[in-house]
Coordinates of C-alpha atoms and ligand atoms in Angstrom, one line a residue:
M1 CA -252.4 35.4 -97.6
S2 CA -256.0 34.4 -97.2
E3 CA -257.2 32.7 -94.1
V4 CA -256.9 28.9 -94.2
K5 CA -259.3 27.0 -91.9
F6 CA -258.8 23.3 -91.2
F7 CA -262.2 22.1 -90.1
Y8 CA -264.3 19.4 -91.7
G9 CA -267.9 18.2 -91.2
E10 CA -269.5 20.0 -88.3
N11 CA -266.5 22.1 -87.2
I12 CA -264.2 19.1 -86.4
P13 CA -260.6 20.3 -86.3
L14 CA -258.1 18.5 -88.5
E15 CA -254.5 18.0 -87.4
M16 CA -252.1 19.4 -90.0
H17 CA -249.2 17.3 -88.8
K18 CA -248.4 13.6 -88.2
V19 CA -247.2 12.0 -85.0
R20 CA -243.7 10.5 -85.2
I21 CA -242.7 10.1 -81.6
V22 CA -245.1 8.8 -79.0
Q23 CA -245.0 8.6 -75.2
K24 CA -247.0 5.9 -73.5
L25 CA -249.7 7.0 -71.1
N26 CA -250.9 5.4 -67.9
L27 CA -254.5 5.5 -66.7
L28 CA -254.7 4.5 -63.0
P29 CA -257.9 2.8 -61.6
V30 CA -260.2 5.3 -60.0
E31 CA -259.4 4.4 -56.4
H32 CA -255.7 4.9 -57.1
R33 CA -256.6 8.3 -58.5
Q34 CA -258.3 9.2 -55.3
K35 CA -255.2 8.1 -53.3
A36 CA -252.9 10.1 -55.6
I37 CA -254.9 13.4 -55.3
T38 CA -255.1 13.0 -51.5
E39 CA -251.3 12.5 -51.4
A40 CA -251.0 15.6 -53.6
G41 CA -252.9 17.6 -51.0
N42 CA -255.7 18.1 -53.5
N43 CA -253.4 20.3 -55.5
T44 CA -253.0 19.2 -59.1
F45 CA -249.5 20.9 -59.2
L46 CA -248.4 18.3 -56.7
L47 CA -249.5 15.2 -58.6
K48 CA -246.8 13.0 -60.1
N49 CA -246.9 12.9 -63.9
R50 CA -246.8 9.1 -63.8
D51 CA -250.3 9.3 -62.1
V52 CA -251.7 11.6 -64.8
F53 CA -253.4 10.4 -68.0
M54 CA -253.9 13.7 -69.9
D55 CA -251.8 16.5 -68.6
M56 CA -253.9 19.6 -69.2
L57 CA -252.2 21.6 -66.4
T58 CA -250.6 24.0 -68.8
D59 CA -249.3 24.7 -72.3
S60 CA -246.1 25.8 -70.8
G61 CA -243.0 23.9 -71.9
V62 CA -245.0 20.9 -73.0
N63 CA -245.9 21.8 -76.5
A64 CA -244.9 19.2 -79.1
M65 CA -241.8 20.2 -81.0
S66 CA -241.5 19.9 -84.7
D67 CA -239.0 17.8 -86.7
K68 CA -237.4 21.1 -87.7
Q69 CA -237.0 22.2 -84.1
M70 CA -235.4 18.9 -83.1
G71 CA -233.1 19.0 -86.1
A72 CA -232.0 22.6 -85.2
M73 CA -231.2 21.5 -81.7
M74 CA -228.5 19.2 -83.1
V75 CA -226.6 22.1 -84.7
A76 CA -226.7 24.3 -81.6
D77 CA -223.4 26.1 -81.0
D78 CA -222.5 25.5 -77.4
S79 CA -220.4 28.3 -76.0
Y80 CA -220.6 30.5 -73.0
A81 CA -220.0 33.7 -74.9
G82 CA -220.6 34.7 -78.5
S83 CA -222.6 31.6 -79.5
E84 CA -223.8 31.4 -83.1
T85 CA -227.1 30.1 -81.8
F86 CA -227.7 33.3 -79.9
T87 CA -227.0 35.3 -83.1
R88 CA -229.5 33.2 -85.0
L89 CA -232.1 33.8 -82.3
E90 CA -231.4 37.5 -82.1
Q91 CA -231.7 37.7 -85.9
K92 CA -235.1 35.9 -85.8
I93 CA -236.3 38.4 -83.2
V94 CA -235.3 41.3 -85.5
E95 CA -237.0 39.6 -88.4
I96 CA -240.3 38.9 -86.6
F97 CA -240.6 41.8 -84.2
N98 CA -238.4 44.3 -85.9
K99 CA -236.7 45.0 -82.5
K100 CA -232.9 45.6 -82.5
F101 CA -232.0 44.7 -78.9
F102 CA -232.7 41.3 -77.4
L103 CA -232.0 40.1 -73.9
P104 CA -232.3 36.3 -73.2
A105 CA -233.8 35.1 -69.9
H106 CA -234.5 31.6 -68.6
Q107 CA -238.3 32.0 -68.7
G108 CA -241.1 34.5 -68.7
R109 CA -241.1 35.4 -65.0
A110 CA -237.4 36.1 -65.2
C111 CA -238.2 38.8 -67.8
E112 CA -240.8 40.1 -65.3
N113 CA -238.2 40.2 -62.6
I114 CA -235.9 42.3 -64.7
I115 CA -238.5 44.6 -66.0
S116 CA -240.1 45.1 -62.6
Q117 CA -236.7 45.7 -60.9
V118 CA -235.7 48.3 -63.5
F119 CA -238.9 50.2 -64.1
I120 CA -241.0 50.1 -60.9
K121 CA -240.4 52.6 -58.2
P122 CA -242.2 51.9 -54.8
G123 CA -245.7 53.4 -54.9
Q124 CA -246.1 53.3 -58.7
I125 CA -248.9 51.5 -60.4
V126 CA -249.0 49.3 -63.5
P127 CA -252.3 49.5 -65.4
M128 CA -253.0 46.3 -67.4
N129 CA -255.8 44.5 -69.2
Y130 CA -255.5 41.7 -66.6
H131 CA -252.8 40.4 -64.3
F132 CA -250.9 37.1 -64.5
T133 CA -249.9 35.5 -61.2
T134 CA -246.1 35.8 -61.5
T135 CA -246.4 39.2 -63.1
K136 CA -248.4 40.6 -60.1
A137 CA -246.0 39.0 -57.6
H138 CA -242.9 40.6 -59.2
I139 CA -244.6 44.0 -59.4
M140 CA -245.6 43.8 -55.8
L141 CA -242.2 42.6 -54.7
N142 CA -240.8 45.8 -56.2
G143 CA -243.3 48.0 -54.3
G144 CA -245.7 48.6 -57.2
S145 CA -249.3 47.7 -57.5
V146 CA -251.4 46.3 -60.3
L147 CA -254.4 48.2 -61.7
E148 CA -256.6 46.0 -63.8
I149 CA -258.7 47.8 -66.3
P150 CA -260.2 45.3 -68.6
L151 CA -263.5 46.0 -70.3
D152 CA -266.5 45.0 -68.1
E153 CA -267.2 42.3 -70.7
A154 CA -263.9 40.6 -69.7
L155 CA -265.4 39.2 -66.5
N156 CA -268.6 38.2 -68.2
V157 CA -268.0 34.5 -68.4
N158 CA -270.6 33.9 -71.1
S159 CA -270.1 36.4 -73.9
S160 CA -269.9 36.6 -77.6
F161 CA -267.6 39.6 -77.5
P162 CA -264.6 38.6 -79.6
F163 CA -262.0 40.7 -77.7
K164 CA -262.5 40.2 -74.0
G165 CA -258.8 40.8 -73.5
N166 CA -259.1 44.5 -74.6
M167 CA -258.1 47.3 -72.2
D168 CA -260.8 49.8 -71.3
V169 CA -259.2 52.9 -72.8
E170 CA -261.5 55.3 -70.9
K171 CA -260.4 53.7 -67.6
L172 CA -256.8 54.1 -68.7
K173 CA -257.3 57.8 -69.3
M174 CA -259.0 58.2 -65.9
A175 CA -256.2 56.3 -64.2
V176 CA -253.6 58.6 -65.8
E177 CA -255.5 61.7 -64.7
K178 CA -256.0 60.3 -61.2
H179 CA -252.5 59.1 -60.5
G180 CA -250.5 61.3 -62.8
P181 CA -248.2 59.9 -65.6
G182 CA -245.2 60.0 -63.2
N183 CA -246.8 57.5 -60.9
I184 CA -247.4 55.0 -63.7
A185 CA -244.4 52.7 -64.2
F186 CA -245.7 51.4 -67.5
V187 CA -248.8 50.1 -69.1
R188 CA -248.8 46.3 -69.6
L189 CA -250.9 44.5 -72.2
E190 CA -251.1 40.7 -72.0
A191 CA -251.7 38.9 -75.2
G192 CA -254.2 36.1 -74.9
A193 CA -255.1 37.2 -71.3
N194 CA -254.4 34.1 -69.4
L195 CA -256.5 34.3 -66.3
I196 CA -259.7 35.3 -68.0
G197 CA -259.6 32.3 -70.3
G198 CA -256.9 33.1 -72.9
Q199 CA -258.9 36.0 -74.3
P200 CA -257.3 38.2 -77.0
F201 CA -257.1 42.0 -77.4
S202 CA -257.6 43.6 -80.8
L203 CA -255.1 45.5 -82.9
E204 CA -257.5 48.4 -82.8
N205 CA -257.5 48.4 -79.0
M206 CA -253.8 48.4 -78.8
Q207 CA -253.7 51.4 -81.2
E208 CA -256.0 53.3 -78.9
V209 CA -254.0 52.4 -75.8
R210 CA -250.9 53.6 -77.7
Q211 CA -252.5 57.0 -78.4
V212 CA -253.1 57.5 -74.7
C213 CA -249.7 56.3 -73.7
E214 CA -248.0 58.5 -76.2
A215 CA -249.9 61.6 -75.1
F216 CA -248.6 61.1 -71.6
G217 CA -245.1 59.7 -72.3
I218 CA -245.9 56.3 -70.8
M219 CA -244.3 53.2 -72.2
I220 CA -246.1 50.0 -73.2
V221 CA -244.9 46.6 -72.2
L222 CA -246.3 43.7 -74.2
D223 CA -246.4 40.3 -72.6
A224 CA -246.3 38.2 -75.7
S225 CA -246.2 34.8 -74.0
L226 CA -249.6 33.9 -75.5
L227 CA -249.2 35.9 -78.7
A228 CA -249.7 33.0 -81.0
D229 CA -253.3 32.5 -80.0
N230 CA -253.9 36.3 -80.0
L231 CA -252.6 36.5 -83.5
Y232 CA -254.9 33.8 -84.7
F233 CA -257.9 35.6 -83.1
I234 CA -256.9 39.0 -84.6
K235 CA -256.6 37.3 -88.0
T236 CA -259.9 35.5 -87.7
R237 CA -262.0 38.0 -85.7
E238 CA -260.9 41.5 -86.6
E239 CA -262.2 42.9 -89.8
Q240 CA -259.3 45.3 -90.5
C241 CA -256.8 42.5 -90.3
R242 CA -258.4 39.8 -92.5
D243 CA -256.1 40.5 -95.4
M244 CA -253.0 41.0 -93.3
S245 CA -250.6 38.1 -92.9
I246 CA -249.6 36.8 -89.4
R247 CA -246.2 38.4 -89.9
E248 CA -247.8 41.8 -90.7
I249 CA -250.1 41.6 -87.6
T250 CA -247.1 40.7 -85.5
R251 CA -245.1 43.7 -86.8
A252 CA -248.1 46.0 -86.2
L253 CA -248.4 44.9 -82.6
S254 CA -244.7 45.2 -82.1
E255 CA -244.5 48.7 -83.5
L256 CA -247.0 49.8 -80.8
S257 CA -244.8 48.3 -78.0
D258 CA -241.8 49.8 -76.3
I259 CA -240.8 46.5 -74.7
I260 CA -241.9 43.0 -75.6
Y261 CA -241.2 40.0 -73.3
F262 CA -242.3 36.4 -73.6
S263 CA -242.1 33.0 -72.1
A264 CA -240.7 30.8 -74.8
R265 CA -242.3 27.9 -72.9
K266 CA -245.4 29.1 -74.7
L267 CA -244.3 31.4 -77.6
G268 CA -241.9 29.5 -79.7
N269 CA -242.8 26.0 -78.4
A270 CA -239.6 25.4 -76.5
R271 CA -238.3 26.5 -73.1
G272 CA -236.8 29.9 -72.2
G273 CA -237.7 33.6 -72.6
G274 CA -236.6 37.0 -73.6
I275 CA -237.1 40.7 -73.8
C276 CA -236.7 42.9 -76.8
T277 CA -236.9 46.6 -77.5
N278 CA -235.7 49.2 -80.0
D279 CA -234.7 51.7 -77.3
E280 CA -231.1 51.5 -76.5
T281 CA -231.5 53.3 -73.2
L282 CA -234.2 50.9 -72.0
Y283 CA -232.0 48.0 -73.2
M284 CA -228.9 49.2 -71.3
K285 CA -230.9 49.6 -68.1
M286 CA -232.2 46.0 -68.3
R287 CA -228.9 44.5 -69.6
E288 CA -227.1 44.9 -66.3
L289 CA -229.4 42.4 -64.5
V290 CA -229.1 39.6 -67.1
P291 CA -225.7 38.4 -66.1
L292 CA -226.6 38.8 -62.5
Y293 CA -229.8 36.7 -62.5
E294 CA -229.8 34.7 -65.7
G295 CA -226.4 34.1 -67.3
F296 CA -224.2 35.7 -69.8
L297 CA -225.8 37.9 -72.5
T298 CA -225.6 35.2 -75.1
Y299 CA -227.6 32.5 -73.3
G300 CA -229.4 34.1 -70.3
G301 CA -229.9 30.8 -68.5
M302 CA -231.2 28.9 -71.5
S303 CA -229.6 25.9 -73.0
V304 CA -228.3 26.6 -76.5
R305 CA -230.4 23.8 -77.8
E306 CA -233.5 25.4 -76.6
M307 CA -232.5 28.7 -78.1
E308 CA -232.2 27.0 -81.5
A309 CA -235.6 25.4 -81.0
I310 CA -237.1 28.9 -80.1
A311 CA -235.7 30.5 -83.3
V312 CA -237.4 27.8 -85.4
G313 CA -240.5 27.8 -83.2
L314 CA -240.9 31.5 -83.6
D315 CA -240.7 31.1 -87.3
E316 CA -243.4 28.3 -87.2
T317 CA -245.6 30.6 -85.1
M318 CA -245.9 32.8 -88.2
D319 CA -247.6 29.9 -90.0
E320 CA -251.3 30.2 -89.9
N321 CA -251.8 26.4 -90.2
M322 CA -249.7 25.9 -87.2
I323 CA -251.1 28.4 -84.8
N324 CA -254.7 27.6 -85.5
Q325 CA -254.4 24.1 -84.1
G326 CA -254.7 25.1 -80.4
P327 CA -257.6 27.5 -80.8
Q328 CA -259.5 25.1 -83.0
F329 CA -259.3 22.2 -80.6
I330 CA -260.3 24.6 -77.8
A331 CA -263.3 25.8 -79.8
F332 CA -264.3 22.2 -80.4
M333 CA -264.1 21.4 -76.7
T334 CA -266.0 24.5 -75.7
E335 CA -268.8 24.0 -78.3
E336 CA -269.3 20.3 -77.4
L337 CA -269.6 21.2 -73.7
L338 CA -272.0 24.0 -74.5
K339 CA -274.2 21.5 -76.3
K340 CA -274.4 19.4 -73.1
G341 CA -275.1 22.5 -71.0
V342 CA -271.8 22.4 -69.2
P343 CA -270.8 25.9 -68.1
V344 CA -267.6 27.0 -69.9
V345 CA -266.0 30.4 -70.7
T346 CA -267.2 31.8 -74.0
P347 CA -266.2 32.8 -76.6
P348 CA -263.5 30.1 -76.7
G349 CA -260.1 31.6 -76.2
G350 CA -256.6 30.3 -76.5
L351 CA -254.5 28.2 -74.2
G352 CA -257.2 25.9 -73.0
C353 CA -260.9 25.2 -72.5
H354 CA -262.1 26.8 -69.2
L355 CA -264.8 25.3 -67.0
D356 CA -266.7 27.9 -65.1
A357 CA -266.6 26.4 -61.6
M358 CA -268.8 29.2 -60.1
R359 CA -271.7 27.7 -62.0
F360 CA -270.5 24.1 -62.4
V361 CA -270.4 23.6 -58.6
E362 CA -272.5 26.6 -57.6
H363 CA -273.2 25.0 -54.2
I364 CA -269.6 25.4 -53.2
P365 CA -268.8 28.9 -51.7
Q366 CA -265.7 30.7 -52.8
N367 CA -264.0 30.3 -49.4
E368 CA -264.1 26.5 -50.1
Y369 CA -262.4 26.9 -53.4
P370 CA -264.9 25.7 -56.0
A371 CA -262.4 25.7 -58.8
G372 CA -259.8 23.8 -56.8
A373 CA -262.5 21.2 -55.7
L374 CA -263.6 20.8 -59.3
A375 CA -260.0 20.3 -60.5
A376 CA -259.5 17.6 -57.8
A377 CA -262.9 15.9 -58.8
L378 CA -262.0 15.9 -62.5
Y379 CA -258.7 14.2 -61.8
I380 CA -260.6 11.5 -59.8
A381 CA -263.1 11.1 -62.6
S382 CA -260.7 11.0 -65.5
G383 CA -257.0 11.1 -64.6
I384 CA -256.9 14.5 -66.3
R385 CA -254.9 17.1 -64.6
G386 CA -256.3 20.6 -65.0
M387 CA -255.4 23.8 -63.1
E388 CA -257.3 25.9 -60.6
R389 CA -257.5 29.5 -61.7
G390 CA -259.6 31.1 -59.0
T391 CA -259.4 32.1 -55.4
M392 CA -256.7 29.5 -54.6
S393 CA -254.5 31.3 -57.2
E394 CA -254.9 34.6 -55.3
Q395 CA -252.8 35.8 -52.5
R396 CA -253.8 37.0 -49.0
D397 CA -253.3 40.7 -48.4
E398 CA -251.0 42.0 -45.6
D399 CA -253.7 41.6 -43.0
G400 CA -254.3 38.0 -43.9
N401 CA -257.6 38.6 -45.7
E402 CA -258.4 36.4 -48.6
P403 CA -259.5 38.2 -51.7
F404 CA -262.0 36.3 -53.8
S405 CA -261.1 35.9 -57.4
D406 CA -263.4 37.5 -60.1
M407 CA -263.8 34.1 -61.7
E408 CA -263.5 30.6 -60.5
L409 CA -262.1 28.6 -63.5
V410 CA -260.6 25.2 -64.1
R411 CA -258.3 25.5 -67.0
L412 CA -257.9 22.5 -69.2
A413 CA -254.9 23.5 -71.2
V414 CA -254.4 22.2 -74.7
P415 CA -250.7 22.1 -75.4
R416 CA -250.1 22.5 -79.0
R417 CA -250.0 19.4 -81.2
V418 CA -250.0 17.1 -78.2
F419 CA -253.4 15.5 -77.9
T420 CA -255.4 13.6 -80.5
L421 CA -259.1 14.3 -81.1
S422 CA -260.1 11.0 -79.4
Q423 CA -258.3 12.0 -76.2
I424 CA -260.1 15.3 -76.3
K425 CA -263.4 13.4 -76.7
Y426 CA -262.5 11.2 -73.7
A427 CA -262.0 14.5 -71.7
L428 CA -265.4 15.7 -72.9
D429 CA -267.1 12.4 -71.9
R430 CA -265.6 12.6 -68.3
I431 CA -266.5 16.2 -67.8
C432 CA -270.1 15.5 -68.8
W433 CA -270.3 12.6 -66.3
L434 CA -268.9 14.8 -63.6
Y435 CA -271.4 17.6 -64.5
E436 CA -274.3 15.1 -64.1
N437 CA -272.9 14.1 -60.7
R438 CA -271.8 17.6 -59.7
K439 CA -273.8 17.7 -56.5
L440 CA -271.4 15.0 -55.1
I441 CA -268.5 17.5 -55.3
G442 CA -267.7 19.2 -52.0
G443 CA -265.3 22.0 -50.9
L444 CA -261.7 22.1 -49.8
K445 CA -259.7 23.8 -47.0
F446 CA -256.0 24.7 -46.8
V447 CA -254.0 22.6 -44.4
S448 CA -250.7 24.1 -45.5
E449 CA -250.7 27.6 -47.1
P450 CA -247.5 29.3 -48.4
K451 CA -247.5 33.1 -48.3
I452 CA -246.4 33.7 -51.9
L453 CA -248.0 32.0 -54.9
R454 CA -249.7 29.6 -52.6
F455 CA -251.3 27.6 -55.4
F456 CA -248.0 26.1 -56.4
F457 CA -247.2 24.2 -53.1
G458 CA -250.3 24.7 -50.9
R459 CA -251.9 21.5 -49.6
L460 CA -255.7 21.1 -49.0
E461 CA -258.1 18.7 -47.5
A462 CA -261.6 17.7 -48.6
L463 CA -264.2 19.2 -46.2
S464 CA -266.1 15.9 -46.0
D465 CA -265.9 12.4 -47.4
W466 CA -267.3 13.6 -50.8
Q467 CA -264.4 12.2 -52.7
T468 CA -265.1 8.6 -51.5
K469 CA -268.8 9.1 -52.5
L470 CA -267.7 10.3 -55.9
V471 CA -265.5 7.2 -56.4
K472 CA -268.3 4.9 -55.4
K473 CA -270.7 6.5 -57.9
F474 CA -268.0 6.3 -60.6
K475 CA -267.5 2.6 -60.0
E476 CA -271.3 2.1 -60.2
D477 CA -271.7 4.0 -63.4
I478 CA -268.4 3.4 -65.2
G479 CA -266.2 0.8 -63.5
D480 CA -262.7 0.7 -62.1
S481 CA -260.9 2.9 -64.5
L482 CA -262.2 3.7 -67.9
Ligands
F0G501 N1 -247.0 35.8 -68.7 C1 -248.0 35.0 -69.1 C2 -249.2 35.5 -69.8 C3 -248.0 33.6 -68.7 O1 -249.0 32.8 -69.1 C4 -246.9 33.1 -68.1 C5 -246.8 31.7 -67.7 C6 -245.8 34.0 -67.7 C7 -245.9 35.3 -68.1 C8 -244.6 33.5 -67.0 O2 -243.8 32.7 -67.9 O3 -243.8 30.4 -66.9 O4 -242.1 31.1 -68.5 O5 -242.1 32.0 -66.3 N2 -247.8 30.9 -67.7 C9 -247.8 29.5 -67.3 C10 -249.2 28.9 -67.3 C11 -247.0 29.2 -66.1 O6 -249.3 27.8 -67.0 O7 -250.1 29.6 -67.7 P1 -242.9 31.5 -67.3

């Protein structure tokens, strides 16, 4: 099937769906927004949704479902064991990934828990293109460590390289030689590498990684949570794949993986997760943990309705017109911001548009959390909730030292099929205002800092009265709310 692009005019994305259910939004006056972010400890995770205008925190579990998904939820077969719904989902996994064995789990990190517990021995390392927060935490909890070996280009915020999510195959070979294959639990490839801006890897790169892994008997685990975006980019950016269908590309990636896991909060546009493999031995090892942590083997902690929605959602993910919507909106946002000189991650990736806080607020040092401060400032200026993806999202080491993140990003996620183009334009308008007034933004400090995954519950304080000054300027320039 040839590539279908839905852009018109000057690269304006066109929604290939209509809206049939709506949810009213609330835009608080700016002073209330300042109060709300203070009460939330300057942590956008702790904001109440009723205080949020556009929720761009994540694309996880908040994608719009289709009429077909909602319809399927009504015919879900509710039973503890042997549910027909599970069989339908299992068959869909076979059809799409060509993997025989499927284990359900309540979400992506639950899959990571199972995989880490089963396959990581203390002292082992897990080479990967880039880590994700929950992935790293589970690997470390099991005594393993993460070895990130992306291409150097991955950390170059401004790039035109199409596959910044690629693994550096030379570094992989060196790591195997240095540590020995026995000390490598598995190699993990993350589709649409989240923390570097939703950046894809290429099919060619995965083929090369596979060659190395096969030579040393190391298994490949594919985190397919953000596979939809990665598939779109392979299809549109990789020469050898132009004439392949999305289904064919999916099969090709699947064939190169020993184990695939995913968060169905992203892949499949519903809520849940799962692990699949063709290797019965691997399956049997992981199977034991599912009833222990998740639920019986035919639901794994998911509601049957969600499982029906995942089966349909996975099918819809194979539709080029569906999966292009997120990346095209993100490309539009990124290009419009570039025109105004606002620093953003390029090339545009999946998941969301990423502001580069290191340059946006270059006057804020990393120990004052520039990305966290920018996320708080953006909320005040717009009612938009983004997510800090920088040093706040890192964890202190055993001696209490704080590692600085490679990048300081504010992620503005674009959940699939949720926002209209005028809402996206509102976001652009507010980001540009904030950029013009960036010097008013100051740093933050932790006042309450949890040990593990501190960004979820940590509370911070502004280091000066900069937020009050920002509100004052906003009222002068714009008014009370809009
Ligand atoms: N892997 C990747 C690449 C992810 O992006 C996520 C979640 C997970 C695993 C864990 O899945 O949430 O279902 O347990 N990412 C969300 C986000 C939380 O907002 O980026 P989960």
